[in-house]
């Protein structure tokens, strides 16, 4: 069994495009959307009661006291670790995006609903764009665009897709991907679980040796943020062992954006009459798990998150884009 950021052989449940899902989709499609700026500001100040959103974007060098203990947060295990050596040098000295606001933001999830959506131009027209998990852009530009200001990188990606950079070919493709997004922030959650701590050390070592070569990349490392964020989401009726990366990006967007557009958030195997794969880049599907046709991780409750996004959409706090862009 392969371990990943989730720290165990992940469980998948089959998700169906059932009547409830269909009804929610219809509700979204039929709603006449209008932006609700006050609602977004309220969400922002509610969130701030639970956590400092800027610490969620990144720790700064002030936060790294050598020898300090940090608690990892993961679905099954709670463990302590020392702050890894080599982190401090990579941390920004100042908070990122503090007092910076962007008029419109695109938050791009990785759902297969983006295939043939032609949403690329619309996504790129925003002032700021978030992407998840080092997502593929090349070859999908028409549907997903290219603009990238923040992209997340779960440590396990280094194991799953880049053989921990052991081979030169893996290193080359990792570095090609690193430079492919332009100038951006690479957001690396290193405290999610201790299962990937070896990989985390390798990532830190790699960037300590190489970061000068990648002047286009600003590294960001959120602290141990998940417990407080989960507490916030609990007040919104979301009870998950682990909030999805995409929803975490919404939290950041709510902090720095004035209007939020979400694309590629769709956890169902079908949209209207079309069947869709889990990821728009289906090569990213975990090939070691072949006994599911369409699954999500048990402790992510993406269908619950979808209902939440529906509510936020109807309240004008985000615009959730489904189907084709005009
Ligand atoms: O690793 P994780 O499952 O968090 O993310 P991913 O599969 O790389 O996709 C990035 C984000 O897009 C997820 O965290 C979800 O928020 C969203 N997503 C979705 O809503 N529906 C899908 N079918 C796939 C991803």
mmCIF file of C-alpha atoms and ligand atoms in Angstrom:
data_model
loop_
_atom_site.group_PDB
_atom_site.id
_atom_site.type_symbol
_atom_site.label_atom_id
_atom_site.label_comp_id
_atom_site.label_asym_id
_atom_site.label_seq_id
_atom_site.Cartn_x
_atom_site.Cartn_y
_atom_site.Cartn_z
ATOM 1 C CA UNK A 1 0.000 0.000 0.000
ATOM 2 C CA UNK A 2 1.209 3.456 -0.865
ATOM 3 C CA UNK A 3 1.260 6.105 1.804
ATOM 4 C CA UNK A 4 0.668 9.687 0.937
ATOM 5 C CA UNK A 5 -0.099 12.982 2.624
ATOM 6 C CA UNK A 6 -3.106 11.322 4.108
ATOM 7 C CA UNK A 7 -0.872 9.029 5.997
ATOM 8 C CA UNK A 8 -2.480 5.741 5.305
ATOM 9 C CA UNK A 9 -3.714 3.731 2.448
ATOM 10 C CA UNK A 10 -6.490 6.091 1.500
ATOM 11 C CA UNK A 11 -10.007 4.864 1.534
ATOM 12 C CA UNK A 12 -12.183 5.743 -1.347
ATOM 13 C CA UNK A 13 -15.911 5.723 -1.390
ATOM 14 C CA UNK A 14 -17.858 5.611 -4.554
ATOM 15 C CA UNK A 15 -19.729 8.813 -5.259
ATOM 16 C CA UNK A 16 -22.736 8.738 -7.479
ATOM 17 C CA UNK A 17 -24.510 11.392 -9.418
ATOM 18 C CA UNK A 18 -27.672 10.712 -7.475
ATOM 19 C CA UNK A 19 -30.899 12.709 -7.257
ATOM 20 C CA UNK A 20 -29.555 14.855 -4.448
ATOM 21 C CA UNK A 21 -26.462 15.764 -6.464
ATOM 22 C CA UNK A 22 -28.599 16.464 -9.522
ATOM 23 C CA UNK A 23 -30.917 18.718 -7.547
ATOM 24 C CA UNK A 24 -27.966 20.705 -6.191
ATOM 25 C CA UNK A 25 -26.498 21.097 -9.658
ATOM 26 C CA UNK A 26 -29.844 22.323 -10.999
ATOM 27 C CA UNK A 27 -30.152 24.793 -8.158
ATOM 28 C CA UNK A 28 -26.741 26.214 -9.002
ATOM 29 C CA UNK A 29 -27.435 26.424 -12.723
ATOM 30 C CA UNK A 30 -30.799 28.093 -12.267
ATOM 31 C CA UNK A 31 -29.634 30.679 -9.779
ATOM 32 C CA UNK A 32 -29.236 34.190 -11.101
ATOM 33 C CA UNK A 33 -25.877 35.108 -9.584
ATOM 34 C CA UNK A 34 -24.951 38.490 -8.205
ATOM 35 C CA UNK A 35 -21.817 39.324 -6.207
ATOM 36 C CA UNK A 36 -22.364 40.027 -2.519
ATOM 37 C CA UNK A 37 -19.366 42.032 -1.346
ATOM 38 C CA UNK A 38 -20.729 42.522 2.171
ATOM 39 C CA UNK A 39 -21.252 38.783 2.493
ATOM 40 C CA UNK A 40 -17.650 38.128 1.504
ATOM 41 C CA UNK A 41 -16.397 40.705 4.022
ATOM 42 C CA UNK A 42 -18.481 39.043 6.724
ATOM 43 C CA UNK A 43 -17.010 35.660 5.836
ATOM 44 C CA UNK A 44 -13.546 37.181 6.059
ATOM 45 C CA UNK A 45 -14.083 38.622 9.508
ATOM 46 C CA UNK A 46 -15.752 35.399 10.765
ATOM 47 C CA UNK A 47 -12.723 33.425 9.614
ATOM 48 C CA UNK A 48 -10.395 35.802 11.436
ATOM 49 C CA UNK A 49 -11.984 34.836 14.738
ATOM 50 C CA UNK A 50 -10.563 31.351 14.234
ATOM 51 C CA UNK A 51 -7.207 31.813 12.601
ATOM 52 C CA UNK A 52 -4.788 34.342 11.230
ATOM 53 C CA UNK A 53 -5.222 33.987 7.477
ATOM 54 C CA UNK A 54 -1.790 35.418 6.820
ATOM 55 C CA UNK A 55 -0.195 32.618 8.835
ATOM 56 C CA UNK A 56 -2.219 30.327 6.688
ATOM 57 C CA UNK A 57 -0.565 31.762 3.615
ATOM 58 C CA UNK A 58 2.860 31.302 5.096
ATOM 59 C CA UNK A 59 4.934 31.275 8.238
ATOM 60 C CA UNK A 60 7.628 33.911 8.206
ATOM 61 C CA UNK A 61 11.202 33.594 9.426
ATOM 62 C CA UNK A 62 10.070 35.005 12.781
ATOM 63 C CA UNK A 63 7.954 31.911 13.335
ATOM 64 C CA UNK A 64 10.813 29.501 13.093
ATOM 65 C CA UNK A 65 12.474 29.195 16.427
ATOM 66 C CA UNK A 66 14.994 26.445 16.167
ATOM 67 C CA UNK A 67 14.159 23.458 18.289
ATOM 68 C CA UNK A 68 10.557 24.495 18.688
ATOM 69 C CA UNK A 69 8.018 21.728 18.607
ATOM 70 C CA UNK A 70 5.251 21.743 16.076
ATOM 71 C CA UNK A 71 2.248 19.565 16.121
ATOM 72 C CA UNK A 72 1.402 17.720 12.972
ATOM 73 C CA UNK A 73 -2.181 17.331 12.070
ATOM 74 C CA UNK A 74 -3.455 14.351 10.204
ATOM 75 C CA UNK A 75 -6.496 12.216 9.914
ATOM 76 C CA UNK A 76 -5.363 9.286 11.985
ATOM 77 C CA UNK A 77 -2.339 10.464 13.884
ATOM 78 C CA UNK A 78 -1.378 13.434 15.922
ATOM 79 C CA UNK A 79 2.321 13.710 16.374
ATOM 80 C CA UNK A 80 4.936 16.227 17.289
ATOM 81 C CA UNK A 81 7.984 17.124 15.314
ATOM 82 C CA UNK A 82 10.871 19.496 15.512
ATOM 83 C CA UNK A 83 10.755 22.248 12.965
ATOM 84 C CA UNK A 84 12.855 20.772 10.191
ATOM 85 C CA UNK A 85 16.317 22.182 9.690
ATOM 86 C CA UNK A 86 16.649 24.230 6.566
ATOM 87 C CA UNK A 87 13.172 25.699 6.810
ATOM 88 C CA UNK A 88 14.114 29.077 8.190
ATOM 89 C CA UNK A 89 16.244 30.075 5.240
ATOM 90 C CA UNK A 90 13.384 29.387 2.870
ATOM 91 C CA UNK A 91 10.737 31.326 4.770
ATOM 92 C CA UNK A 92 9.842 34.824 3.624
ATOM 93 C CA UNK A 93 10.851 37.548 6.065
ATOM 94 C CA UNK A 94 7.490 39.281 5.705
ATOM 95 C CA UNK A 95 3.903 38.134 5.397
ATOM 96 C CA UNK A 96 2.780 37.665 1.824
ATOM 97 C CA UNK A 97 -0.099 39.698 0.389
ATOM 98 C CA UNK A 98 -0.726 41.593 3.602
ATOM 99 C CA UNK A 99 -2.966 44.545 2.817
ATOM 100 C CA UNK A 100 -3.070 43.542 -0.824
ATOM 101 C CA UNK A 101 -6.461 43.072 -2.394
ATOM 102 C CA UNK A 102 -7.330 41.673 -5.790
ATOM 103 C CA UNK A 103 -10.518 42.650 -7.571
ATOM 104 C CA UNK A 104 -11.265 39.281 -9.094
ATOM 105 C CA UNK A 105 -9.781 35.874 -8.336
ATOM 106 C CA UNK A 106 -10.020 32.492 -10.009
ATOM 107 C CA UNK A 107 -9.734 29.457 -7.776
ATOM 108 C CA UNK A 108 -9.115 26.413 -9.921
ATOM 109 C CA UNK A 109 -9.858 22.917 -8.615
ATOM 110 C CA UNK A 110 -8.829 19.807 -10.491
ATOM 111 C CA UNK A 111 -12.169 18.215 -11.382
ATOM 112 C CA UNK A 112 -12.703 16.632 -14.775
ATOM 113 C CA UNK A 113 -15.631 19.003 -15.272
ATOM 114 C CA UNK A 114 -13.069 21.406 -16.739
ATOM 115 C CA UNK A 115 -12.531 19.184 -19.773
ATOM 116 C CA UNK A 116 -13.977 20.957 -22.834
ATOM 117 C CA UNK A 117 -15.195 23.798 -20.638
ATOM 118 C CA UNK A 118 -13.328 26.489 -22.629
ATOM 119 C CA UNK A 119 -12.920 28.324 -19.317
ATOM 120 C CA UNK A 120 -9.227 29.102 -19.834
ATOM 121 C CA UNK A 121 -9.659 32.672 -21.059
ATOM 122 C CA UNK A 122 -12.103 33.530 -18.293
ATOM 123 C CA UNK A 123 -9.861 32.009 -15.621
ATOM 124 C CA UNK A 124 -6.898 33.975 -16.954
ATOM 125 C CA UNK A 125 -8.838 37.240 -17.093
ATOM 126 C CA UNK A 126 -8.918 37.406 -13.274
ATOM 127 C CA UNK A 127 -6.425 39.527 -11.368
ATOM 128 C CA UNK A 128 -5.235 36.568 -9.327
ATOM 129 C CA UNK A 129 -5.373 32.791 -9.831
ATOM 130 C CA UNK A 130 -5.056 29.894 -7.389
ATOM 131 C CA UNK A 131 -4.326 26.323 -8.463
ATOM 132 C CA UNK A 132 -3.993 23.074 -6.557
ATOM 133 C CA UNK A 133 -1.403 20.336 -6.302
ATOM 134 C CA UNK A 134 1.054 21.336 -9.003
ATOM 135 C CA UNK A 135 -1.731 20.819 -11.527
ATOM 136 C CA UNK A 136 -0.974 20.337 -15.186
ATOM 137 C CA UNK A 137 -1.568 23.389 -17.316
ATOM 138 C CA UNK A 138 0.350 22.547 -20.473
ATOM 139 C CA UNK A 139 -1.936 20.949 -23.021
ATOM 140 C CA UNK A 140 -5.055 22.090 -21.103
ATOM 141 C CA UNK A 141 -4.707 25.846 -21.608
ATOM 142 C CA UNK A 142 -7.991 26.257 -23.450
ATOM 143 C CA UNK A 143 -9.954 24.754 -20.576
ATOM 144 C CA UNK A 144 -7.952 25.689 -17.479
ATOM 145 C CA UNK A 145 -5.927 28.723 -18.535
ATOM 146 C CA UNK A 146 -2.351 29.394 -17.489
ATOM 147 C CA UNK A 147 -2.420 32.266 -15.017
ATOM 148 C CA UNK A 148 -0.978 31.099 -11.718
ATOM 149 C CA UNK A 149 -0.272 33.249 -8.695
ATOM 150 C CA UNK A 150 -0.462 30.575 -6.011
ATOM 151 C CA UNK A 151 -0.204 26.844 -6.545
ATOM 152 C CA UNK A 152 -0.192 24.229 -3.806
ATOM 153 C CA UNK A 153 2.236 21.372 -3.505
ATOM 154 C CA UNK A 154 1.446 18.493 -1.169
ATOM 155 C CA UNK A 155 4.773 16.847 -0.304
ATOM 156 C CA UNK A 156 3.638 13.439 -1.543
ATOM 157 C CA UNK A 157 3.609 14.808 -5.094
ATOM 158 C CA UNK A 158 7.374 14.489 -5.009
ATOM 159 C CA UNK A 159 7.019 10.755 -4.339
ATOM 160 C CA UNK A 160 4.097 10.050 -6.586
ATOM 161 C CA UNK A 161 5.120 11.880 -9.727
ATOM 162 C CA UNK A 162 8.798 12.705 -9.428
ATOM 163 C CA UNK A 163 10.364 9.603 -7.862
ATOM 164 C CA UNK A 164 11.721 11.799 -5.081
ATOM 165 C CA UNK A 165 14.038 13.360 -7.657
ATOM 166 C CA UNK A 166 16.302 10.342 -7.548
ATOM 167 C CA UNK A 167 16.625 10.065 -11.312
ATOM 168 C CA UNK A 168 17.816 12.881 -13.535
ATOM 169 C CA UNK A 169 14.773 12.516 -15.754
ATOM 170 C CA UNK A 170 12.460 13.009 -12.763
ATOM 171 C CA UNK A 171 14.437 16.004 -11.655
ATOM 172 C CA UNK A 172 14.246 17.449 -15.128
ATOM 173 C CA UNK A 173 10.482 17.099 -15.375
ATOM 174 C CA UNK A 174 10.023 18.510 -11.873
ATOM 175 C CA UNK A 175 12.116 21.540 -12.769
ATOM 176 C CA UNK A 176 10.316 22.008 -16.056
ATOM 177 C CA UNK A 177 7.071 22.098 -14.138
ATOM 178 C CA UNK A 178 8.538 24.491 -11.558
ATOM 179 C CA UNK A 179 9.364 27.090 -14.185
ATOM 180 C CA UNK A 180 6.227 26.522 -16.242
ATOM 181 C CA UNK A 181 3.856 28.634 -14.146
ATOM 182 C CA UNK A 182 5.600 31.982 -14.541
ATOM 183 C CA UNK A 183 6.080 34.016 -11.386
ATOM 184 C CA UNK A 184 4.137 32.553 -8.487
ATOM 185 C CA UNK A 185 3.948 31.354 -4.903
ATOM 186 C CA UNK A 186 4.486 27.646 -4.292
ATOM 187 C CA UNK A 187 2.442 26.771 -1.203
ATOM 188 C CA UNK A 188 3.793 23.718 0.578
ATOM 189 C CA UNK A 189 1.881 22.388 3.600
ATOM 190 C CA UNK A 190 4.620 20.561 5.498
ATOM 191 C CA UNK A 191 2.863 20.087 8.805
ATOM 192 C CA UNK A 192 -0.157 18.134 7.635
ATOM 193 C CA UNK A 193 1.081 14.740 8.663
ATOM 194 C CA UNK A 194 4.243 13.113 9.870
ATOM 195 C CA UNK A 195 3.910 10.368 7.265
ATOM 196 C CA UNK A 196 5.627 12.524 4.705
ATOM 197 C CA UNK A 197 8.325 13.988 6.932
ATOM 198 C CA UNK A 198 11.121 12.260 5.033
ATOM 199 C CA UNK A 199 9.859 13.789 1.819
ATOM 200 C CA UNK A 200 9.525 17.165 3.527
ATOM 201 C CA UNK A 201 13.180 17.017 4.487
ATOM 202 C CA UNK A 202 14.067 16.246 0.901
ATOM 203 C CA UNK A 203 12.000 19.152 -0.387
ATOM 204 C CA UNK A 204 13.674 21.540 2.044
ATOM 205 C CA UNK A 205 17.082 20.226 1.136
ATOM 206 C CA UNK A 206 16.333 20.536 -2.558
ATOM 207 C CA UNK A 207 15.207 24.146 -2.267
ATOM 208 C CA UNK A 208 18.067 25.085 0.033
ATOM 209 C CA UNK A 209 20.428 23.940 -2.677
ATOM 210 C CA UNK A 210 18.478 25.239 -5.651
ATOM 211 C CA UNK A 211 16.162 28.110 -4.784
ATOM 212 C CA UNK A 212 18.495 30.695 -6.259
ATOM 213 C CA UNK A 213 17.986 29.086 -9.650
ATOM 214 C CA UNK A 214 14.243 29.606 -9.464
ATOM 215 C CA UNK A 215 13.798 33.319 -9.009
ATOM 216 C CA UNK A 216 10.264 32.990 -10.353
ATOM 217 C CA UNK A 217 9.197 30.930 -7.332
ATOM 218 C CA UNK A 218 8.363 32.361 -3.919
ATOM 219 C CA UNK A 219 8.100 29.543 -1.407
ATOM 220 C CA UNK A 220 5.331 29.624 1.204
ATOM 221 C CA UNK A 221 4.894 27.250 4.126
ATOM 222 C CA UNK A 222 1.680 27.430 6.130
ATOM 223 C CA UNK A 223 2.053 26.585 9.799
ATOM 224 C CA UNK A 224 -0.033 24.067 11.652
ATOM 225 C CA UNK A 225 -3.243 25.597 10.444
ATOM 226 C CA UNK A 226 -5.686 22.767 9.916
ATOM 227 C CA UNK A 227 -7.164 22.441 13.412
ATOM 228 C CA UNK A 228 -8.227 26.096 13.577
ATOM 229 C CA UNK A 229 -9.511 26.100 10.027
ATOM 230 C CA UNK A 230 -11.501 22.952 10.687
ATOM 231 C CA UNK A 231 -13.005 24.650 13.756
ATOM 232 C CA UNK A 232 -14.115 27.504 11.541
ATOM 233 C CA UNK A 233 -15.654 25.185 8.979
ATOM 234 C CA UNK A 234 -17.426 23.276 11.728
ATOM 235 C CA UNK A 235 -19.394 26.447 12.438
ATOM 236 C CA UNK A 236 -20.439 26.360 8.778
ATOM 237 C CA UNK A 237 -21.671 22.793 9.072
ATOM 238 C CA UNK A 238 -18.626 21.150 7.517
ATOM 239 C CA UNK A 239 -17.392 18.298 9.677
ATOM 240 C CA UNK A 240 -14.446 16.748 7.912
ATOM 241 C CA UNK A 241 -11.359 15.017 9.108
ATOM 242 C CA UNK A 242 -9.527 17.091 6.583
ATOM 243 C CA UNK A 243 -10.661 20.051 4.538
ATOM 244 C CA UNK A 244 -9.733 19.711 0.871
ATOM 245 C CA UNK A 245 -6.900 21.723 -0.604
ATOM 246 C CA UNK A 246 -9.390 23.531 -2.815
ATOM 247 C CA UNK A 247 -11.426 24.719 0.152
ATOM 248 C CA UNK A 248 -8.226 25.904 1.843
ATOM 249 C CA UNK A 249 -7.576 28.019 -1.245
ATOM 250 C CA UNK A 250 -11.033 29.501 -0.810
ATOM 251 C CA UNK A 251 -9.975 30.553 2.709
ATOM 252 C CA UNK A 252 -6.982 32.400 1.313
ATOM 253 C CA UNK A 253 -9.067 33.871 -1.500
ATOM 254 C CA UNK A 254 -11.612 35.163 1.006
ATOM 255 C CA UNK A 255 -8.738 37.004 2.690
ATOM 256 C CA UNK A 256 -7.251 38.773 -0.324
ATOM 257 C CA UNK A 257 -9.962 38.800 -3.025
ATOM 258 C CA UNK A 258 -12.935 41.041 -3.610
ATOM 259 C CA UNK A 259 -14.733 38.634 -5.941
ATOM 260 C CA UNK A 260 -14.124 34.894 -6.072
ATOM 261 C CA UNK A 261 -14.771 32.639 -9.056
ATOM 262 C CA UNK A 262 -14.358 28.901 -8.631
ATOM 263 C CA UNK A 263 -13.772 26.425 -11.435
ATOM 264 C CA UNK A 264 -13.124 22.688 -11.355
ATOM 265 C CA UNK A 265 -14.976 22.003 -8.120
ATOM 266 C CA UNK A 266 -17.234 19.116 -8.938
ATOM 267 C CA UNK A 267 -16.951 15.786 -7.123
ATOM 268 C CA UNK A 268 -19.391 13.765 -9.223
ATOM 269 C CA UNK A 269 -18.799 11.312 -12.062
ATOM 270 C CA UNK A 270 -21.429 12.882 -14.260
ATOM 271 C CA UNK A 271 -22.584 16.366 -15.166
ATOM 272 C CA UNK A 272 -25.983 16.464 -16.817
ATOM 273 C CA UNK A 273 -25.605 13.861 -19.597
ATOM 274 C CA UNK A 274 -21.815 13.813 -19.726
ATOM 275 C CA UNK A 275 -19.661 11.480 -17.693
ATOM 276 C CA UNK A 276 -16.493 13.045 -16.367
ATOM 277 C CA UNK A 277 -13.267 11.749 -14.852
ATOM 278 C CA UNK A 278 -12.201 12.709 -11.346
ATOM 279 C CA UNK A 279 -9.331 14.921 -12.541
ATOM 280 C CA UNK A 280 -9.120 16.914 -15.760
ATOM 281 C CA UNK A 281 -5.627 15.506 -16.107
ATOM 282 C CA UNK A 282 -6.523 11.875 -15.803
ATOM 283 C CA UNK A 283 -2.891 10.757 -15.854
ATOM 284 C CA UNK A 284 -2.809 12.110 -12.315
ATOM 285 C CA UNK A 285 -5.198 9.445 -11.177
ATOM 286 C CA UNK A 286 -3.615 7.079 -8.757
ATOM 287 C CA UNK A 287 -2.942 4.044 -10.862
ATOM 288 C CA UNK A 288 -2.240 1.862 -7.861
ATOM 289 C CA UNK A 289 -5.883 1.987 -6.976
ATOM 290 C CA UNK A 290 -7.843 0.372 -9.701
ATOM 291 C CA UNK A 291 -10.847 -0.924 -7.837
ATOM 292 C CA UNK A 292 -12.867 2.229 -7.936
ATOM 293 C CA UNK A 293 -14.450 3.894 -10.853
ATOM 294 C CA UNK A 294 -14.900 7.216 -9.158
ATOM 295 C CA UNK A 295 -13.837 7.867 -5.647
ATOM 296 C CA UNK A 296 -12.881 10.488 -3.167
ATOM 297 C CA UNK A 297 -10.946 10.199 -0.001
ATOM 298 C CA UNK A 298 -13.063 9.069 2.862
ATOM 299 C CA UNK A 299 -12.052 11.909 5.127
ATOM 300 C CA UNK A 300 -12.553 14.533 2.494
ATOM 301 C CA UNK A 301 -16.268 14.947 2.154
ATOM 302 C CA UNK A 302 -16.258 16.612 -1.214
ATOM 303 C CA UNK A 303 -19.994 16.182 -1.731
ATOM 304 C CA UNK A 304 -20.522 18.083 1.556
ATOM 305 C CA UNK A 305 -18.094 20.735 0.368
ATOM 306 C CA UNK A 306 -20.072 20.931 -2.861
ATOM 307 C CA UNK A 307 -23.262 21.678 -0.912
ATOM 308 C CA UNK A 308 -21.331 24.344 0.980
ATOM 309 C CA UNK A 309 -20.121 25.877 -2.287
ATOM 310 C CA UNK A 310 -23.699 25.856 -3.515
ATOM 311 C CA UNK A 311 -24.709 27.888 -0.462
ATOM 312 C CA UNK A 312 -21.818 30.309 -0.934
ATOM 313 C CA UNK A 313 -22.752 30.613 -4.608
ATOM 314 C CA UNK A 314 -26.369 31.367 -3.827
ATOM 315 C CA UNK A 315 -25.275 33.900 -1.223
ATOM 316 C CA UNK A 316 -23.109 35.654 -3.842
ATOM 317 C CA UNK A 317 -19.916 34.997 -1.857
ATOM 318 C CA UNK A 318 -18.355 32.888 -4.601
ATOM 319 C CA UNK A 319 -19.393 32.187 -8.134
ATOM 320 C CA UNK A 320 -19.189 28.473 -8.782
ATOM 321 C CA UNK A 321 -18.746 27.832 -12.486
ATOM 322 C CA UNK A 322 -20.092 24.552 -13.842
ATOM 323 C CA UNK A 323 -20.172 23.463 -17.447
ATOM 324 C CA UNK A 324 -19.052 25.555 -20.377
ATOM 325 C CA UNK A 325 -17.824 29.110 -20.096
ATOM 326 C CA UNK A 326 -19.476 31.532 -22.480
HETATM 327 O O1 LIG B 1 -5.401 16.105 -3.149
HETATM 328 P P1 LIG B 1 -6.777 16.690 -3.186
HETATM 329 O O2 LIG B 1 -7.840 15.649 -3.235
HETATM 330 O O3 LIG B 1 -7.036 17.692 -2.102
HETATM 331 O O4 LIG B 1 -6.849 17.608 -4.501
HETATM 332 P P2 LIG B 1 -6.929 17.392 -6.097
HETATM 333 O O5 LIG B 1 -7.596 16.127 -6.438
HETATM 334 O O6 LIG B 1 -5.605 17.661 -6.680
HETATM 335 O O7 LIG B 1 -7.900 18.587 -6.490
HETATM 336 C C1 LIG B 1 -7.715 19.895 -5.999
HETATM 337 C C2 LIG B 1 -9.004 20.392 -5.365
HETATM 338 O O8 LIG B 1 -10.037 20.453 -6.345
HETATM 339 C C3 LIG B 1 -9.544 19.462 -4.289
HETATM 340 O O9 LIG B 1 -8.925 19.712 -3.050
HETATM 341 C C4 LIG B 1 -11.020 19.764 -4.310
HETATM 342 O O10 LIG B 1 -11.300 20.907 -3.540
HETATM 343 C C5 LIG B 1 -11.282 20.088 -5.783
HETATM 344 N N1 LIG B 1 -11.829 18.956 -6.538
HETATM 345 C C6 LIG B 1 -13.214 18.843 -6.703
HETATM 346 O O11 LIG B 1 -13.970 19.660 -6.140
HETATM 347 N N2 LIG B 1 -13.740 17.826 -7.464
HETATM 348 C C7 LIG B 1 -12.938 16.921 -8.056
HETATM 349 N N3 LIG B 1 -13.478 15.959 -8.818
HETATM 350 C C8 LIG B 1 -11.538 17.005 -7.884
HETATM 351 C C9 LIG B 1 -11.014 18.035 -7.126
#
